[in-house]
Short mmCIF file of C-alpha atoms and ligand atoms in Angstrom, two decimals:
data_model
loop_
_atom_site.label_atom_id
_atom_site.label_comp_id
_atom_site.label_asym_id
_atom_site.label_seq_id
_atom_site.Cartn_x
_atom_site.Cartn_y
_atom_site.Cartn_z
CA MET J 54 42.95 -24.94 211.34
CA LEU J 55 46.50 -25.36 210.95
CA GLU J 56 49.33 -24.47 208.52
CA VAL J 57 52.94 -24.57 209.25
CA ASN J 58 55.45 -23.83 206.44
CA SER J 59 58.94 -24.31 205.25
CA LEU J 60 59.24 -25.95 209.44
CA LYS J 61 63.34 -25.62 210.22
CA VAL J 62 64.17 -27.25 213.31
CA LYS J 63 68.05 -27.47 213.91
CA TYR J 64 69.54 -29.73 217.19
CA GLY J 65 73.37 -28.02 216.76
CA ARG J 66 75.10 -28.61 213.39
CA ALA J 67 71.58 -31.46 212.15
CA GLU J 68 68.78 -30.41 210.23
CA ALA J 69 66.12 -32.62 212.36
CA LEU J 70 63.13 -30.29 209.96
CA LYS J 71 64.31 -29.64 206.57
CA GLY J 72 61.29 -27.97 205.50
CA VAL J 73 58.28 -29.28 206.82
CA SER J 74 54.65 -27.32 205.07
CA LEU J 75 51.36 -29.76 206.47
CA THR J 76 47.99 -28.30 207.30
CA VAL J 77 45.47 -29.66 209.48
CA GLY J 78 42.51 -28.70 208.62
CA GLN J 79 39.13 -28.68 211.01
CA GLY J 80 37.76 -30.95 212.57
CA LYS J 81 39.83 -33.38 210.69
CA VAL J 82 42.99 -36.51 212.18
CA VAL J 83 46.00 -36.01 210.25
CA ALA J 84 48.62 -38.14 210.98
CA VAL J 85 52.38 -37.69 210.19
CA LEU J 86 53.37 -41.48 209.81
CA GLY J 87 57.90 -41.61 209.77
CA SER J 88 60.74 -44.31 211.47
CA ASN J 89 62.69 -43.65 214.70
CA GLY J 90 64.17 -40.71 214.42
CA ALA J 91 62.39 -38.95 210.85
CA GLY J 92 61.43 -35.75 213.38
CA LYS J 93 58.04 -36.67 214.60
CA SER J 94 58.45 -36.10 218.34
CA THR J 95 60.66 -32.77 216.79
CA LEU J 96 57.84 -31.20 214.02
CA LEU J 97 54.93 -31.35 217.82
CA LYS J 98 57.86 -29.58 219.81
CA ALA J 99 58.26 -26.95 217.26
CA ILE J 100 54.39 -26.81 217.14
CA SER J 101 54.30 -26.63 220.64
CA GLY J 102 57.15 -24.39 221.45
CA LEU J 103 58.88 -26.47 223.07
CA VAL J 104 62.17 -26.28 220.94
CA PRO J 105 63.54 -23.05 218.77
CA VAL J 106 62.67 -22.71 215.39
CA SER J 107 64.64 -21.52 212.11
CA LYS J 108 63.70 -17.49 211.15
CA GLU J 109 61.65 -18.80 207.94
CA SER J 110 59.31 -21.54 209.47
CA SER J 111 55.80 -20.70 210.07
CA ILE J 112 52.99 -21.91 211.83
CA ARG J 113 49.35 -20.80 211.89
CA LEU J 114 46.50 -20.87 214.40
CA ASN J 115 43.51 -20.39 211.94
CA GLY J 116 45.25 -17.45 210.63
CA GLU J 117 47.15 -16.56 213.08
CA GLU J 118 50.96 -16.72 213.28
CA ILE J 119 52.26 -18.14 216.37
CA SER J 120 55.91 -19.48 216.12
CA GLY J 121 58.22 -18.00 218.36
CA LEU J 122 55.25 -17.41 221.56
CA PRO J 123 56.48 -19.19 224.32
CA PRO J 124 54.90 -23.32 225.53
CA ASP J 125 52.31 -21.99 228.20
CA LYS J 126 50.93 -18.56 225.56
CA ILE J 127 50.22 -21.93 222.84
CA VAL J 128 48.75 -24.04 224.73
CA ALA J 129 46.33 -20.61 225.81
CA LYS J 130 46.25 -20.53 222.27
CA GLY J 131 44.18 -23.99 222.02
CA ILE J 132 46.35 -26.29 220.99
CA SER J 133 47.43 -29.59 224.06
CA TYR J 134 50.25 -31.72 223.40
CA VAL J 135 50.68 -35.56 224.90
CA PRO J 136 54.02 -36.05 224.72
CA GLU J 137 55.82 -39.32 224.16
CA GLY J 138 56.77 -41.37 226.77
CA ARG J 139 53.64 -39.71 229.00
CA LYS J 140 55.52 -37.94 230.77
CA ILE J 141 52.76 -37.52 233.49
CA PHE J 142 53.42 -36.77 236.99
CA PRO J 143 54.22 -40.00 238.95
CA GLY J 144 53.73 -38.27 242.70
CA LEU J 145 50.56 -36.63 242.23
CA THR J 146 47.41 -38.63 242.08
CA VAL J 147 45.60 -38.67 239.00
CA ARG J 148 43.23 -36.01 239.97
CA GLU J 149 46.61 -33.72 240.68
CA ASN J 150 47.39 -34.50 236.98
CA LEU J 151 43.92 -33.14 235.54
CA ARG J 152 44.22 -30.13 237.82
CA ILE J 153 47.58 -29.56 236.22
CA GLY J 154 46.61 -29.68 232.64
CA ALA J 155 43.88 -26.87 232.98
CA TYR J 156 46.39 -25.05 234.86
CA LEU J 157 45.58 -21.90 232.78
CA ARG J 158 41.95 -22.09 233.43
CA GLN J 159 39.57 -19.06 235.73
CA ASP J 160 36.15 -21.21 235.99
CA LYS J 161 36.21 -23.53 238.26
CA LYS J 162 32.70 -25.27 237.71
CA GLY J 163 33.86 -25.86 233.54
CA ILE J 164 37.10 -27.58 234.95
CA GLU J 165 34.72 -29.97 237.64
CA GLU J 166 32.50 -30.86 234.16
CA ASP J 167 35.27 -31.98 231.86
CA MET J 168 37.39 -33.63 234.28
CA GLU J 169 33.44 -35.57 234.51
CA ARG J 170 33.84 -35.54 230.34
CA CYS J 171 37.30 -37.25 230.90
CA TYR J 172 35.95 -39.35 233.75
CA GLU J 173 32.94 -40.92 230.97
CA LEU J 174 35.41 -41.62 228.55
CA PHE J 175 38.19 -43.21 230.72
CA PRO J 176 36.10 -44.75 233.57
CA ARG J 177 39.21 -46.08 235.31
CA LEU J 178 40.06 -43.36 235.68
CA LYS J 179 37.34 -42.53 237.70
CA GLU J 180 38.36 -45.20 240.37
CA ARG J 181 41.85 -43.87 240.00
CA SER J 182 41.49 -40.96 241.08
CA ASN J 183 43.03 -40.71 244.05
CA GLN J 184 45.47 -42.93 243.11
CA ARG J 185 49.06 -41.61 242.68
CA ALA J 186 49.74 -41.22 239.01
CA GLY J 187 52.72 -43.80 239.22
CA THR J 188 50.94 -46.73 240.30
CA LEU J 189 49.20 -47.04 237.61
CA SER J 190 49.69 -49.35 234.37
CA GLY J 191 51.50 -48.23 231.24
CA GLY J 192 48.12 -48.37 229.65
CA GLU J 193 46.19 -46.24 232.28
CA GLN J 194 49.41 -43.56 232.64
CA GLN J 195 48.43 -42.81 228.23
CA MET J 196 45.20 -42.49 229.25
CA LEU J 197 45.60 -40.10 232.01
CA ALA J 198 48.15 -38.35 229.28
CA ILE J 199 45.60 -37.55 227.07
CA SER J 200 42.99 -36.32 229.71
CA ARG J 201 45.06 -33.85 231.26
CA ALA J 202 45.95 -32.87 227.76
CA LEU J 203 41.98 -32.81 227.11
CA MET J 204 41.75 -30.93 230.76
CA SER J 205 42.88 -27.62 228.73
CA LYS J 206 39.64 -27.48 226.60
CA PRO J 207 42.27 -27.79 223.26
CA LYS J 208 41.02 -27.00 219.67
CA LEU J 209 43.54 -29.07 218.55
CA LEU J 210 45.21 -31.59 220.19
CA LEU J 211 48.94 -32.91 219.22
CA LEU J 212 49.34 -37.25 220.03
CA ASP J 213 52.96 -38.30 220.39
CA GLU J 214 52.84 -42.03 219.63
CA PRO J 215 49.83 -43.00 221.51
CA SER J 216 50.68 -47.01 220.60
CA MET J 217 54.07 -46.47 222.55
CA GLY J 218 54.88 -49.20 224.27
CA LEU J 219 51.56 -50.61 224.99
CA ALA J 220 50.58 -54.49 224.41
CA PRO J 221 48.25 -54.60 221.26
CA VAL J 222 45.35 -55.18 223.21
CA LEU J 223 45.28 -51.36 224.79
CA VAL J 224 46.70 -49.98 221.90
CA GLU J 225 43.35 -51.11 220.12
CA ARG J 226 41.73 -49.43 223.55
CA ILE J 227 43.34 -46.25 223.15
CA TYR J 228 42.80 -45.73 219.71
CA GLU J 229 38.51 -46.17 220.13
CA LYS J 230 39.58 -43.19 223.58
CA ILE J 231 40.48 -41.06 220.66
CA ALA J 232 38.21 -41.78 217.55
CA GLN J 233 35.62 -41.14 220.06
CA ILE J 234 38.12 -37.51 220.71
CA ARG J 235 37.07 -37.39 217.22
CA GLU J 236 33.89 -37.36 217.32
CA GLN J 237 33.56 -34.67 220.01
CA GLY J 238 35.38 -32.29 217.30
CA VAL J 239 38.72 -32.32 218.62
CA THR J 240 41.02 -31.62 215.53
CA MET J 241 43.90 -33.94 215.62
CA LEU J 242 47.74 -34.28 214.42
CA LEU J 243 48.60 -37.49 215.74
CA VAL J 244 52.40 -39.14 215.07
CA GLU J 245 52.90 -42.56 214.60
CA GLN J 246 55.14 -45.64 213.58
CA ASN J 247 52.71 -48.11 213.09
CA ALA J 248 51.33 -47.09 210.07
CA ASN J 249 48.58 -49.20 210.33
CA LEU J 250 47.06 -47.89 213.40
CA ALA J 251 47.19 -44.77 212.32
CA LEU J 252 45.35 -45.11 208.97
CA THR J 253 42.50 -46.62 210.24
CA ILE J 254 41.61 -43.43 212.03
CA SER J 255 43.18 -40.79 209.79
CA ASP J 256 41.85 -38.48 206.82
CA TYR J 257 44.96 -37.76 205.88
CA VAL J 258 48.44 -38.91 206.43
CA TYR J 259 51.56 -37.59 205.89
CA VAL J 260 54.82 -40.14 205.45
CA ILE J 261 58.41 -38.12 206.84
CA ALA J 262 61.72 -39.16 206.77
CA ASN J 263 64.21 -37.51 207.27
CA GLY J 264 63.32 -34.48 208.27
CA GLU J 265 61.56 -34.29 204.81
CA ILE J 266 57.97 -35.00 203.69
CA LYS J 267 58.49 -37.80 201.41
CA LEU J 268 54.80 -38.81 200.73
CA GLN J 269 51.20 -37.40 201.59
CA GLY J 270 47.80 -38.30 200.98
CA ALA J 271 44.23 -39.44 201.89
CA ALA J 272 44.63 -42.24 204.56
CA LYS J 273 42.47 -44.72 201.89
CA ASP J 274 44.42 -44.02 199.80
CA PHE J 275 47.34 -45.33 201.69
CA LEU J 276 45.77 -48.08 202.38
CA ARG J 277 46.13 -49.58 198.86
CA GLU J 278 49.76 -47.70 198.85
CA ARG J 279 51.21 -50.48 201.64
CA ASP J 280 54.14 -51.38 199.82
CA LEU J 281 54.86 -47.72 199.29
CA VAL J 282 54.24 -47.19 203.12
CA LYS J 283 56.67 -49.41 204.00
CA ALA J 284 59.55 -48.93 201.66
CA TYR J 285 59.30 -45.31 203.94
CA LEU J 286 59.07 -46.14 207.36
CA GLY J 287 61.06 -49.55 207.20
CA SER J 288 58.46 -51.80 208.76
P1 LIG W 78 61.41 -40.84 217.81
O1 LIG W 78 60.29 -41.53 217.73
O2 LIG W 78 62.89 -42.24 217.34
O3 LIG W 78 61.66 -40.32 218.90
P2 LIG W 78 61.20 -39.32 215.86
O4 LIG W 78 60.75 -39.38 214.36
O5 LIG W 78 60.29 -38.34 216.46
O6 LIG W 78 61.98 -40.15 216.48
P3 LIG W 78 63.40 -36.72 216.36
O7 LIG W 78 63.06 -37.14 218.01
O8 LIG W 78 62.38 -35.87 215.87
O9 LIG W 78 62.64 -38.18 216.32
O10 LIG W 78 64.19 -36.50 215.96
C1 LIG W 78 65.25 -36.54 215.27
C2 LIG W 78 66.05 -36.29 214.81
O11 LIG W 78 66.82 -35.11 215.68
C3 LIG W 78 67.24 -37.46 215.57
O12 LIG W 78 68.10 -37.22 214.18
C4 LIG W 78 66.85 -37.16 216.38
O13 LIG W 78 68.12 -37.94 216.97
C5 LIG W 78 67.77 -35.95 216.59
N1 LIG W 78 67.16 -35.01 217.95
C6 LIG W 78 66.36 -34.78 218.49
N2 LIG W 78 66.32 -34.20 219.47
C7 LIG W 78 67.26 -34.37 220.27
C8 LIG W 78 68.17 -33.55 220.52
N3 LIG W 78 67.31 -32.99 221.82
N4 LIG W 78 69.65 -32.79 220.33
C9 LIG W 78 70.01 -33.64 219.20
N5 LIG W 78 69.94 -33.69 218.66
C10 LIG W 78 68.25 -34.83 218.56
#
């Protein structure tokens, strides 16, 4: 579904991605593991059209080149991004935040149905639908950020460290929900510092360090290579 080739991103003179290539197959969950500053967020931002990429970079969705397109066009093609730190709109209600996730859609009935589907997945959000999003707990805000991304009906969901800043019990809950979303047939590219977590849910894994892919393989093989992964992640 997604093919990234020779992806390069520079911030001024600093090369954050130095020619990254990866693929995500339809219906799969692919994890990109790496330590702080490895380039994980930059990768997701580049795919989402939020940072400029070099000329030789290629990002294809179902065979169609999407690099260089503006972010709204990329959302319209079916890629939705859940940023690190959630970035919900704190002054708007839960419901309004979800509605914003569907801003490119016109099908009112479909939007209502998808909102109900989000509420089924996260009943807590339904209870709080008229509450301002800024009053939600960290875990609830992560649920809202994921739901908002689902409201655009994505083919591919990009998740940036969904476990970040959450207590272990909440992290577990979020990952259970991610597994349920996966069962609904949504393809996912997930970046994580927490390798153990990511490995429980992924089919395939890439390890990134210093803007380059250093290791890749099936998640089940990685479970046996813990020490090697630890060496790259520094944990
Ligand atoms: P983290 O989990 O800490 O966000 P990461 O793996 O997602 O780490 P990136 O945020 O992609 O890493 O950062 C990759 C490199 O690019 C780092 O060296 C970082 O300092 C640098 N960088 C990121 N954003 C910018 C920016 N806006 N301007 C300049 N340098 C940046």
